GROMACS .gro file of C-alpha atoms in nm:
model
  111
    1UNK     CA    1   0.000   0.000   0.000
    2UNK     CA    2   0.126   0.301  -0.099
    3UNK     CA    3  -0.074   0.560   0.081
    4UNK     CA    4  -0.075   0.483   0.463
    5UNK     CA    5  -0.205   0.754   0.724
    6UNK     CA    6   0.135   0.883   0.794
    7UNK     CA    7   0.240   0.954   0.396
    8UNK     CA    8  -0.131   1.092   0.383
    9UNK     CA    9  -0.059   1.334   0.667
   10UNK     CA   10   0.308   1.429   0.603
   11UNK     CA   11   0.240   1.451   0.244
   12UNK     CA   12  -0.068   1.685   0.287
   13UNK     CA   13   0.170   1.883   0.560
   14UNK     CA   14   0.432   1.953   0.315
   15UNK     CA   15   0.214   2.057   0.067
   16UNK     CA   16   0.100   2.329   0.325
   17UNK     CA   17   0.436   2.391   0.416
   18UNK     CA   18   0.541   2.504   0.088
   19UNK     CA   19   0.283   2.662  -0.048
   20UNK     CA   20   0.272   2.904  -0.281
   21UNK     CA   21   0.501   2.693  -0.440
   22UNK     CA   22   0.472   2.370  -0.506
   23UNK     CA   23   0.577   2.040  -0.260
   24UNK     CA   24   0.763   1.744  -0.412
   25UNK     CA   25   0.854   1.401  -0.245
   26UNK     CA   26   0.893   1.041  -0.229
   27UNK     CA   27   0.739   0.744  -0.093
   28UNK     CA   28   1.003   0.489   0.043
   29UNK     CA   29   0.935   0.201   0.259
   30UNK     CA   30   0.614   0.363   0.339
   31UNK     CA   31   0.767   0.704   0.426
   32UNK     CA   32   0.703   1.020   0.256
   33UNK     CA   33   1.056   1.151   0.224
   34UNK     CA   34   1.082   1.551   0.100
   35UNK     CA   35   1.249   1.635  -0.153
   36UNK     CA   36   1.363   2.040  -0.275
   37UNK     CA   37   1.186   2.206  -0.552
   38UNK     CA   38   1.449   2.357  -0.727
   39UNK     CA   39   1.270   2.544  -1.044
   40UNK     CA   40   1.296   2.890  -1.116
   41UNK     CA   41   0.940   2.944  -1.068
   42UNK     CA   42   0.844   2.674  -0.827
   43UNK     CA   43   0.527   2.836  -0.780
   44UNK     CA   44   0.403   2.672  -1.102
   45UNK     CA   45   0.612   2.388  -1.182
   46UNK     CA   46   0.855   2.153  -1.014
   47UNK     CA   47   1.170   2.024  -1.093
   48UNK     CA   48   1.409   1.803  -0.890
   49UNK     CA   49   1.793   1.815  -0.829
   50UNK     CA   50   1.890   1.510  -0.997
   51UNK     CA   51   2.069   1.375  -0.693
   52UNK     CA   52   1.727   1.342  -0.553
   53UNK     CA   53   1.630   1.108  -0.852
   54UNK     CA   54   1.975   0.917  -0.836
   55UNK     CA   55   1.913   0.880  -0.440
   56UNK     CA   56   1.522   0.797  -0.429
   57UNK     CA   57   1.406   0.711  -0.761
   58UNK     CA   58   1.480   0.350  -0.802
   59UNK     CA   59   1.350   0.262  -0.431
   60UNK     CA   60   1.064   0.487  -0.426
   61UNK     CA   61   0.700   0.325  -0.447
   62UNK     CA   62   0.542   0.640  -0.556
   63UNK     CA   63   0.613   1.076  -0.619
   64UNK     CA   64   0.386   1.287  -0.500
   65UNK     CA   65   0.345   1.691  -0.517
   66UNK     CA   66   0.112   1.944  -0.490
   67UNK     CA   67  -0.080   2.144  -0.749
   68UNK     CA   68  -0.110   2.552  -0.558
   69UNK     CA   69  -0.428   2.683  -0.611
   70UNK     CA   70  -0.490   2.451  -0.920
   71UNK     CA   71  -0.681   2.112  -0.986
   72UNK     CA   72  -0.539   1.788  -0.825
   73UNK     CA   73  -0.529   1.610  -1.167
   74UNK     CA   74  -0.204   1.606  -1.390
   75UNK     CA   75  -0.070   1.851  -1.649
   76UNK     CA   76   0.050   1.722  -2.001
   77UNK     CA   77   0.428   1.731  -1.858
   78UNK     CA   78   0.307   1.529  -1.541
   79UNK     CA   79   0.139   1.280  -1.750
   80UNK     CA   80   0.481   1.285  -1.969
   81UNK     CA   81   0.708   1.228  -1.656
   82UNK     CA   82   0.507   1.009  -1.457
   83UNK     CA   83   0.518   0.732  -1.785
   84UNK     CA   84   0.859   0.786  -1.795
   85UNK     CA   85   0.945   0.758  -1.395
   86UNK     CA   86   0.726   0.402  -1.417
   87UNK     CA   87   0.562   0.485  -1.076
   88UNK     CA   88   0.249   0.556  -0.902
   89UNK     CA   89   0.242   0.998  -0.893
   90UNK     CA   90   0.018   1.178  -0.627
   91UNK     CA   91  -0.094   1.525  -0.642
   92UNK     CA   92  -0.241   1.716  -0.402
   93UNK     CA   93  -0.392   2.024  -0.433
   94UNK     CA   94  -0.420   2.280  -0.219
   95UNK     CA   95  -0.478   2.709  -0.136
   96UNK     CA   96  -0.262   2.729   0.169
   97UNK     CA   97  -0.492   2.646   0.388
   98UNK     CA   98  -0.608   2.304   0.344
   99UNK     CA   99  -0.549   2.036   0.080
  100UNK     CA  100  -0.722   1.779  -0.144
  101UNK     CA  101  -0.686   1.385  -0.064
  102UNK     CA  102  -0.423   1.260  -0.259
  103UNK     CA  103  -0.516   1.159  -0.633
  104UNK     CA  104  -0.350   0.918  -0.779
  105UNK     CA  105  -0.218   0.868  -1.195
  106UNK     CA  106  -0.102   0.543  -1.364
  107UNK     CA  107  -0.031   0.529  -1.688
  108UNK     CA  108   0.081   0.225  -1.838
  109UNK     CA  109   0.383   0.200  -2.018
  110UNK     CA  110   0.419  -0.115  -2.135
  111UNK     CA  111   0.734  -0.254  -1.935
   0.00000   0.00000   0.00000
């Protein structure tokens, strides 16, 4: 399972945390592990340091972050990098002051 209580909650807190911009992490061995947001205007978009891939990617379960003040459902590039990632994403969406539940995309890839 990749959403227990406590990646529900510390997800959902990060989001918070960071808004206006938007949250990123990692689920790994059930934990929600943060990650930095490094884009120029992390407001709207996300990007990771790739250490963060290299470190978490090929033991995470699942990547979540959060959509500020927009839909919880994915944009073209999230569709475009979760089929590439080959993992569960989350996105939460939230105005600063509370947050959607976590919505989950697959998209198959075909490995």
């Amino acid at each position: 399972m990749i959403e227990t209580p406590e990646v529900y909650r510390t997800a959902r807190q990060h989001a918070l945390d960071e808004y206006p911009n938007e949250a990123c992490g990692f689920v790994v061995d059930g934990v929600y592990v943060r990650v930095g947001n490094i884009h120029p205007t992390p407001d709207k978009e996300f990007s990771l340091d790739s250490s963060a891939w290299m470190l978490y990617g090929s033991k995470a379960s699942a990547f979540i972050h959060s959509h500020p003040d927009w839909y919880p459902c994915p944009s073209e590039d999230d569709m475009i990098y979760q089929s590439s990632s080959n993992m569960p994403w989350g996105i939460i969406s939230t105005d600063g002051k509370d947050c959607t539940p976590i919505t989950w995309g697959y998209i198959v890839t075909g490995k």
